[in-house]
Tab-separated table of C-alpha atoms in Angstrom:
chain	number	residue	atom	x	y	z
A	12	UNK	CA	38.982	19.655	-56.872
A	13	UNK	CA	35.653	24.522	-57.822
A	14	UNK	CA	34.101	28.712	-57.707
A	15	UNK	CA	33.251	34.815	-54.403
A	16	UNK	CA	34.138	32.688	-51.205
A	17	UNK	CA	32.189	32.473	-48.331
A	18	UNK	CA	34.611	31.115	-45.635
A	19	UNK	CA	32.178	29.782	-42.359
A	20	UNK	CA	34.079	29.371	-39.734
A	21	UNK	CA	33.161	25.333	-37.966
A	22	UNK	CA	31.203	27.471	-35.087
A	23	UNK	CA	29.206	28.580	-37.449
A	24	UNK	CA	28.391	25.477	-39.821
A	25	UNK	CA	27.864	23.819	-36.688
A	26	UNK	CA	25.223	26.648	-35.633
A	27	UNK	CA	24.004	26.935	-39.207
A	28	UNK	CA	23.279	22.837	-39.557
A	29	UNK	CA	21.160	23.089	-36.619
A	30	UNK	CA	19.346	26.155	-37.318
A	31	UNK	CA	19.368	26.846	-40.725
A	32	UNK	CA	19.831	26.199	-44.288
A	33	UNK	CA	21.512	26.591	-47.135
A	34	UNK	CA	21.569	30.816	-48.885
A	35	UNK	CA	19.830	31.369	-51.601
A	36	UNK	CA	20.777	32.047	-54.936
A	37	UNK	CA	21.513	35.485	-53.175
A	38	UNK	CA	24.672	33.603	-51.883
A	39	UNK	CA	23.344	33.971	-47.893
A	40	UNK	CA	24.068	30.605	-46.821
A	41	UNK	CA	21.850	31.288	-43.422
A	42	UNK	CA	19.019	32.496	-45.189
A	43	UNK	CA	16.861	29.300	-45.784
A	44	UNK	CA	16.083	26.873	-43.032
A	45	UNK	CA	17.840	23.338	-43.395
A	46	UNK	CA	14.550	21.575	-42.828
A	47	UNK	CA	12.808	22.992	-45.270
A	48	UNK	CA	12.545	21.004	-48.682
A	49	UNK	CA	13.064	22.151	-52.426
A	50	UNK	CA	10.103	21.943	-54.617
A	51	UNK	CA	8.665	18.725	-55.251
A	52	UNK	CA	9.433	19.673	-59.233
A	53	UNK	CA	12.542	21.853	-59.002
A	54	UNK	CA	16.128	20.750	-58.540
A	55	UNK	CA	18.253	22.969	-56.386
A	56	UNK	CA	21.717	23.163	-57.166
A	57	UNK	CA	24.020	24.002	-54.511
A	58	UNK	CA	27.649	24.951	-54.620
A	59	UNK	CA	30.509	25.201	-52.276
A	60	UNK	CA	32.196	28.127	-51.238
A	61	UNK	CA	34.656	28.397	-53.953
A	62	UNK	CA	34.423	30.204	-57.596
A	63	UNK	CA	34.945	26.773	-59.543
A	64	UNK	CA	32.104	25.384	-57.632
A	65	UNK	CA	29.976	27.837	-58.188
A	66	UNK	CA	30.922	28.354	-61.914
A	67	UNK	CA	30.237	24.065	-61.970
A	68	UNK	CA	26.841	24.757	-60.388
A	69	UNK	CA	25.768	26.700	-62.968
A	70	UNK	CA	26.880	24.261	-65.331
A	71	UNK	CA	24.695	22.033	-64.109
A	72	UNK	CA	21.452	24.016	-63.692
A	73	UNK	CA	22.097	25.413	-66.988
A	74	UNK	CA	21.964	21.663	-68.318
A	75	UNK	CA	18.973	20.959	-66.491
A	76	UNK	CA	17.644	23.828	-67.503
A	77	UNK	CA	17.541	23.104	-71.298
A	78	UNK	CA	16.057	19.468	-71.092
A	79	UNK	CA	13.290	21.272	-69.647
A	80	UNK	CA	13.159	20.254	-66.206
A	81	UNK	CA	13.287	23.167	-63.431
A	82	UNK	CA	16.691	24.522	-61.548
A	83	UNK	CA	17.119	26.767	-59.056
A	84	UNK	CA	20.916	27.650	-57.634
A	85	UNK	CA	21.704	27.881	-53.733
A	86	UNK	CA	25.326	28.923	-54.077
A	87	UNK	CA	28.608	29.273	-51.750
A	88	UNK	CA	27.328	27.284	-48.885
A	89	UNK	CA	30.173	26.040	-47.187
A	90	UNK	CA	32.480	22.835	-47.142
A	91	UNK	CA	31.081	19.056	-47.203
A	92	UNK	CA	30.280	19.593	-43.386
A	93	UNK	CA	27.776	21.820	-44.354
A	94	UNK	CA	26.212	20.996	-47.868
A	95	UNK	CA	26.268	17.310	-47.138
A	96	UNK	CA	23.526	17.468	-44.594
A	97	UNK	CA	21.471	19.861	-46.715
A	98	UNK	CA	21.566	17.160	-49.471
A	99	UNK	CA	20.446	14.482	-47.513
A	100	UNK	CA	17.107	17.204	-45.263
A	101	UNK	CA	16.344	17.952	-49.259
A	102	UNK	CA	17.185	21.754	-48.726
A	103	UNK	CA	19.288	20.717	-51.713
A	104	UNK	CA	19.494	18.281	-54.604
A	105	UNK	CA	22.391	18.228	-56.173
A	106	UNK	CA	25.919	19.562	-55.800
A	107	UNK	CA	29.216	18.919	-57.993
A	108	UNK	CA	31.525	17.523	-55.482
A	109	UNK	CA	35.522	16.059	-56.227
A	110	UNK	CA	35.791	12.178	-56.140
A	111	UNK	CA	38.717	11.777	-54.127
A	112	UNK	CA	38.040	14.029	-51.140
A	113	UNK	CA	34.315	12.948	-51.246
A	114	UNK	CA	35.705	10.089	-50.230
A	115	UNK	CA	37.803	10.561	-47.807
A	116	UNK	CA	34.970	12.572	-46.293
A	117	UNK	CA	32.448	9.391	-45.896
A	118	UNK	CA	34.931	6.547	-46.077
A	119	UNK	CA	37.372	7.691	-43.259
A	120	UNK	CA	41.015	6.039	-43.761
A	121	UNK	CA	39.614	5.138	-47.276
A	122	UNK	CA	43.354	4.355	-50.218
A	123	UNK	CA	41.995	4.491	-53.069
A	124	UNK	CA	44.216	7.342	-54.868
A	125	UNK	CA	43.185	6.148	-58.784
A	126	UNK	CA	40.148	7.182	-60.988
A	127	UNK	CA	38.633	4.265	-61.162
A	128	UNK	CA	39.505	2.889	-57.685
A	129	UNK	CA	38.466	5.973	-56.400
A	130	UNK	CA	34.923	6.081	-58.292
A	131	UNK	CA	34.294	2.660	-57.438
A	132	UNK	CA	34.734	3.065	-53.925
A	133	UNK	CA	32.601	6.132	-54.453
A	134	UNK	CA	29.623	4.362	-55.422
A	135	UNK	CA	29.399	2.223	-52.348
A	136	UNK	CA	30.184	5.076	-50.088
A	137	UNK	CA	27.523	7.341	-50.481
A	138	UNK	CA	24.726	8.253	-47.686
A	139	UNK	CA	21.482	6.392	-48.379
A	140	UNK	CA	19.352	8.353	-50.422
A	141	UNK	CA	22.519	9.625	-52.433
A	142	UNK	CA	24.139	9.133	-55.712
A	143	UNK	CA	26.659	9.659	-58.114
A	144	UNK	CA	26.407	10.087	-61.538
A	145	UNK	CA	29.293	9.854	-64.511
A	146	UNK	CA	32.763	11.125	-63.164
A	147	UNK	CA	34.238	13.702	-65.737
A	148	UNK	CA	37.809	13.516	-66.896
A	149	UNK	CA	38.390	17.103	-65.329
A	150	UNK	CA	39.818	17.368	-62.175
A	151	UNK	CA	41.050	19.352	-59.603
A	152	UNK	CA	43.360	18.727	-56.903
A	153	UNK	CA	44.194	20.760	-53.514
A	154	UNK	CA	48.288	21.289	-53.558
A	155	UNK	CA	50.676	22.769	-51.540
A	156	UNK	CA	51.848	25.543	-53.017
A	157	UNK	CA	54.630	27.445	-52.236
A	158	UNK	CA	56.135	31.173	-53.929
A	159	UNK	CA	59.528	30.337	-56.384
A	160	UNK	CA	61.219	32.064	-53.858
A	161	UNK	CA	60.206	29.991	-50.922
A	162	UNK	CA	61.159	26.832	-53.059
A	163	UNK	CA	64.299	28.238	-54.011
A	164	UNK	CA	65.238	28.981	-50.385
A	165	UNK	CA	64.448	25.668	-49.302
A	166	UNK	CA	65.322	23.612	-52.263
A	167	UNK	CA	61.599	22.158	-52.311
A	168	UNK	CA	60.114	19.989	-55.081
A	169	UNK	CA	57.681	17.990	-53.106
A	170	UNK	CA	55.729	18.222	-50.106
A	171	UNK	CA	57.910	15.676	-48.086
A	172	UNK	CA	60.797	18.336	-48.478
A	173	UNK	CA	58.562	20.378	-45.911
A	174	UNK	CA	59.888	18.598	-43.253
A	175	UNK	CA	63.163	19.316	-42.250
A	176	UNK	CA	61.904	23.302	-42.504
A	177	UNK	CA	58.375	22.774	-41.538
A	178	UNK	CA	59.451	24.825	-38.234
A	179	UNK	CA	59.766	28.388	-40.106
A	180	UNK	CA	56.873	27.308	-42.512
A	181	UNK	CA	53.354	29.120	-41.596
A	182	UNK	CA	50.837	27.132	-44.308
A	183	UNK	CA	47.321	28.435	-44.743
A	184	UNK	CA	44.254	26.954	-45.852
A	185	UNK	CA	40.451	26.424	-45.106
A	186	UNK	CA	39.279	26.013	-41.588
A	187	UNK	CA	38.499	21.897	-42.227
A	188	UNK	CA	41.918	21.431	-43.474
A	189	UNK	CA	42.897	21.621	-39.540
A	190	UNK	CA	41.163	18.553	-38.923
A	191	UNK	CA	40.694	16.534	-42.167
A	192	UNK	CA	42.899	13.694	-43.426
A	193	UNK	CA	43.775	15.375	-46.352
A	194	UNK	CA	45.038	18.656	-44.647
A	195	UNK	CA	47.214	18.995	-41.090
A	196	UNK	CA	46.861	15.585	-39.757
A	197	UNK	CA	47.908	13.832	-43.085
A	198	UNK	CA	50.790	16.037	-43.699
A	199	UNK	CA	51.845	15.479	-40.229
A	200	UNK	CA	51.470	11.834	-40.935
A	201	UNK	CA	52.705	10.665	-44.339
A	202	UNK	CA	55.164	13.972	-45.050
A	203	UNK	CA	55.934	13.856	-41.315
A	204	UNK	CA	55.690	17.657	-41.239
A	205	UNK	CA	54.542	19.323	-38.147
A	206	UNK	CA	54.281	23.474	-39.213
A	207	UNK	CA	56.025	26.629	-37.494
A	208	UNK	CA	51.634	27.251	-37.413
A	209	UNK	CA	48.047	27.006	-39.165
A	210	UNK	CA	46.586	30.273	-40.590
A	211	UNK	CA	42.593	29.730	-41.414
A	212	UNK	CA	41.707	31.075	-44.221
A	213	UNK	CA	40.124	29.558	-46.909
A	214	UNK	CA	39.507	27.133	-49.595
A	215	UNK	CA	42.612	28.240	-52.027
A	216	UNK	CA	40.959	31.306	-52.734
A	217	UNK	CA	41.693	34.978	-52.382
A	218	UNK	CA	42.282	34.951	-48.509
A	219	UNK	CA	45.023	31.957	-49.286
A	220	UNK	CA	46.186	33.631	-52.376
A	221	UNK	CA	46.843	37.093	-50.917
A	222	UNK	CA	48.039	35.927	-48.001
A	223	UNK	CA	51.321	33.955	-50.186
A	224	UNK	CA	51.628	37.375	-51.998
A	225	UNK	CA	52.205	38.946	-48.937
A	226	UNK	CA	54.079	36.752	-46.917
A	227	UNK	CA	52.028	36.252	-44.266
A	228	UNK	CA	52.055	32.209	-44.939
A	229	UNK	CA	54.810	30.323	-46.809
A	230	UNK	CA	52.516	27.134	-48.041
A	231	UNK	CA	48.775	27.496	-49.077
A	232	UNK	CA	46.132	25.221	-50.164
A	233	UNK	CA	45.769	26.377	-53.882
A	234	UNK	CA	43.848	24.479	-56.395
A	235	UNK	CA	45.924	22.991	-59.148
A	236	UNK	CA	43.404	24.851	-61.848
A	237	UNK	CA	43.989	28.567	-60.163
A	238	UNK	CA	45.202	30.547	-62.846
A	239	UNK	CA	47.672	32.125	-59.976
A	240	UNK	CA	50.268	29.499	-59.821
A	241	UNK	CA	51.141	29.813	-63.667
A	242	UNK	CA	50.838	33.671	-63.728
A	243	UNK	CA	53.044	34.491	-60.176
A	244	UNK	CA	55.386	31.268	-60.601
A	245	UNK	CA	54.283	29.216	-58.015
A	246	UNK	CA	55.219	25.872	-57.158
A	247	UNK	CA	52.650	23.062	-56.857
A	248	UNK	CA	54.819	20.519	-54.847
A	249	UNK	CA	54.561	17.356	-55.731
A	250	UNK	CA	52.921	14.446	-54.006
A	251	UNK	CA	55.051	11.565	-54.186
A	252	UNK	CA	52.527	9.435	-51.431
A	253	UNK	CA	49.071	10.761	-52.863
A	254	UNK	CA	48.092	12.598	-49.994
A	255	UNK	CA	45.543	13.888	-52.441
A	256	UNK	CA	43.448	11.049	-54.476
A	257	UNK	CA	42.622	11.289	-57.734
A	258	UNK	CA	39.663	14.463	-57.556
A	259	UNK	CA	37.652	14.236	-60.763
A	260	UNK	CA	34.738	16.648	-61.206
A	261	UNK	CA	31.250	14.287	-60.063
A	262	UNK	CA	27.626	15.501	-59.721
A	263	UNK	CA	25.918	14.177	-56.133
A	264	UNK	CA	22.298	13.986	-56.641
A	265	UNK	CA	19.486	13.088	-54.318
A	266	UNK	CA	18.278	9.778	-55.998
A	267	UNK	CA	14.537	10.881	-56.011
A	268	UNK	CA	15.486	13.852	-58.395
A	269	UNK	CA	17.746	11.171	-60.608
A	270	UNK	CA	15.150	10.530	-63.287
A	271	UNK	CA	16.640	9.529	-66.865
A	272	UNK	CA	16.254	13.279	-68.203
A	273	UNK	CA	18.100	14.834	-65.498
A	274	UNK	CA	20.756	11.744	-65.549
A	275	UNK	CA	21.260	11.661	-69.581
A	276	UNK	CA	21.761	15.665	-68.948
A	277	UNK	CA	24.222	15.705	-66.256
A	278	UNK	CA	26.252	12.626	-67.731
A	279	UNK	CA	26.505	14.604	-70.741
A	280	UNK	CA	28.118	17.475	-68.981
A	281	UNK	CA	30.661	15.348	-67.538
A	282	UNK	CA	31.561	13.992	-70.977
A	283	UNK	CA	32.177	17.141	-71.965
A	284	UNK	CA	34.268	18.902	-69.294
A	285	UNK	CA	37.991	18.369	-69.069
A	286	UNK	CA	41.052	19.274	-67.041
A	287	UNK	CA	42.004	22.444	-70.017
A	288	UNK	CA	38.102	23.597	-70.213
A	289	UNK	CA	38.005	23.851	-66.387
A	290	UNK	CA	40.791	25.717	-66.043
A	291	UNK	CA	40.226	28.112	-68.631
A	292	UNK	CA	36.662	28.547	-67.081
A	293	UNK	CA	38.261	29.128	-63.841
A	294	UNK	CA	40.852	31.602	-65.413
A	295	UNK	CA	37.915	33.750	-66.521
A	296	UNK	CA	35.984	34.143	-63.360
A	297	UNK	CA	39.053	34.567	-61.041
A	298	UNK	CA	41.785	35.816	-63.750
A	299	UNK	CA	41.522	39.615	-64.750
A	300	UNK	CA	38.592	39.167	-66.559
A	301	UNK	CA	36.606	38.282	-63.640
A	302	UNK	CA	34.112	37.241	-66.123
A	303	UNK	CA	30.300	36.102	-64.412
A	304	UNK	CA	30.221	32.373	-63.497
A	305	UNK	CA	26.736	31.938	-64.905
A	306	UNK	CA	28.148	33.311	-68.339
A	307	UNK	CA	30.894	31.641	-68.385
A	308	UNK	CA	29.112	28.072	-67.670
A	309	UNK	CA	26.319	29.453	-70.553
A	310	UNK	CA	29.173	29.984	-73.162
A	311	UNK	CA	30.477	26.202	-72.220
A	312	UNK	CA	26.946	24.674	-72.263
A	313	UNK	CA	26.161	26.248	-76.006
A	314	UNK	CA	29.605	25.601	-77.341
A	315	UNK	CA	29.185	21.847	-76.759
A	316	UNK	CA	25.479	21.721	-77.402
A	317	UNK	CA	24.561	21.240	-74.073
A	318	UNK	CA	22.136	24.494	-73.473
């Protein structure tokens, strides 16, 4: 698994961890210094740098937001490397995050690939101070995706078929997929693929998706919900050795700002949302309509009573 992308390069979250904080709602992710707390009776909502994430942080303010309790939004942040940190210095309070690559980010080496397994693992995994509420049923995966033609030429149906032709393959993706055990180094080591190169570019969004339009890469990291693979014809290669875990949609909260009114509310969200409501979501924020992320996640919270 979420939604306009802010791609910071690791220089810079390095930089930006030690000198500053999550943007504001004004999507600056520099503008706010990291040691400086949220509100004592607000809940800041961050959001990674992705449309979906964004569109799900708005979901979730909006929720809080009608049980009366006070939300703010600090939006397009940055990757796990960055928001985790402001979660646990309080510059933020809550985030939607995806179960399975939470967990390979805090449980290194962690195989757990199921729902369940992978929630349960979840739950013990988290930074003191840290929680997880309800898992939804929607989720959203990171897949290799490749244009029909490439999988024509090269007779691919799943990501292990990379390997024989990984040599003339060019695969783009965000700048922590070079280093993470769910980009480069686990391709290299379950698939056994070692690419022609690495092109940085970011989280499956429009950098990633141009870039397959025009050639200039041959795999991409592309969200399994992005409306693009269905409307260009892509292939999402399969994943025979669940390189990806299962990556349903989970809020992380600070447990100071877990009362039972902001719990019951974000639980109820997650019973709501599902793998089909996500992705039409995402289809109308990064489809033609480019529709606004905060009206899209009103319309969802007042057609299931949730706002």
């Amino acid at each position: 698994m979420k939604h306009t992308k802010l791609v910071l390069a690791s220089a810079i979250v390095t930089s930006a961890l030690a000198l500053t904080a999550c943007g504001g709602s004004s999507g600056d992710p520099l503008a706010v210094s990291s040691d400086t707390p949220a509100a004592s009776d607000t809940i800041v909502v961050g959001s990674a740098n992705f449309p979906e994430n964004v569109l799900l942080a708005h979901i979730y303010a909006g929720a809080l937001t009608a049980k009366g309790v006070k939300a703010s939004t600090k939006l397009n942040i940055g990757s796990r490397e960055a928001y985790i940190p402001a979660l646990e210095d309080g510059s933020i309070n809550l985030i939607p995050d995806y179960t399975g690559n939470l967990l390979s980010y805090l449980k290194k080496g962690s195989t757990e690939v199921t729902s369940d397994d992978v929630y349960a693992a979840l739950k013990t995994a988290v930074p003191a101070g840290l929680t997880v509420l309800d898992q939804s049923t929607a989720e959203d995966k990171d897949a290799v995706v490749v244009t029909k033609e490439t999988a024509a030429k090269y007779n691919l149906k799943t990501i292990g078929d990379l390997a024989p032709v990984g040599k003339d393959i060019v695969l783009g993706g965000p700048p922590e997929w070079k280093t993470r055990e769910t980009g480069v180094p686990g391709l290299k080591a379950k698939y056994g693929i070692t690419f022609k190169s690495y092109k940085t570019l970011d989280a499956g969004g429009p950098l990633t998706i141009n870039a397959l339009k025009k050639g200039q890469i041959q795999a991409g990291d592309v969200f399994t919900t992005d409306p693009n693979i269905v409307e260009n014809g892509w292939v999402a290669l399969e994943d025979p050795k669940f390189l990806f875990a299962a990556q349903n949609v989970v809020p992380l909260i600070s447990k100071a700002k877990a009362t039972t009114t902001v719990t019951d509310a974000l639980n109820a969200v997650s019973a709501k949302l599902t793998t089909p409501l996500l992705a039409d979501m995402v289809k109308q924020i990064s489809g033609d309509e480019k529709k606004d992320p905060e009206a899209v996640a009103k319309e969802f919270l007042s057609t299931n009573g949730l706002g």
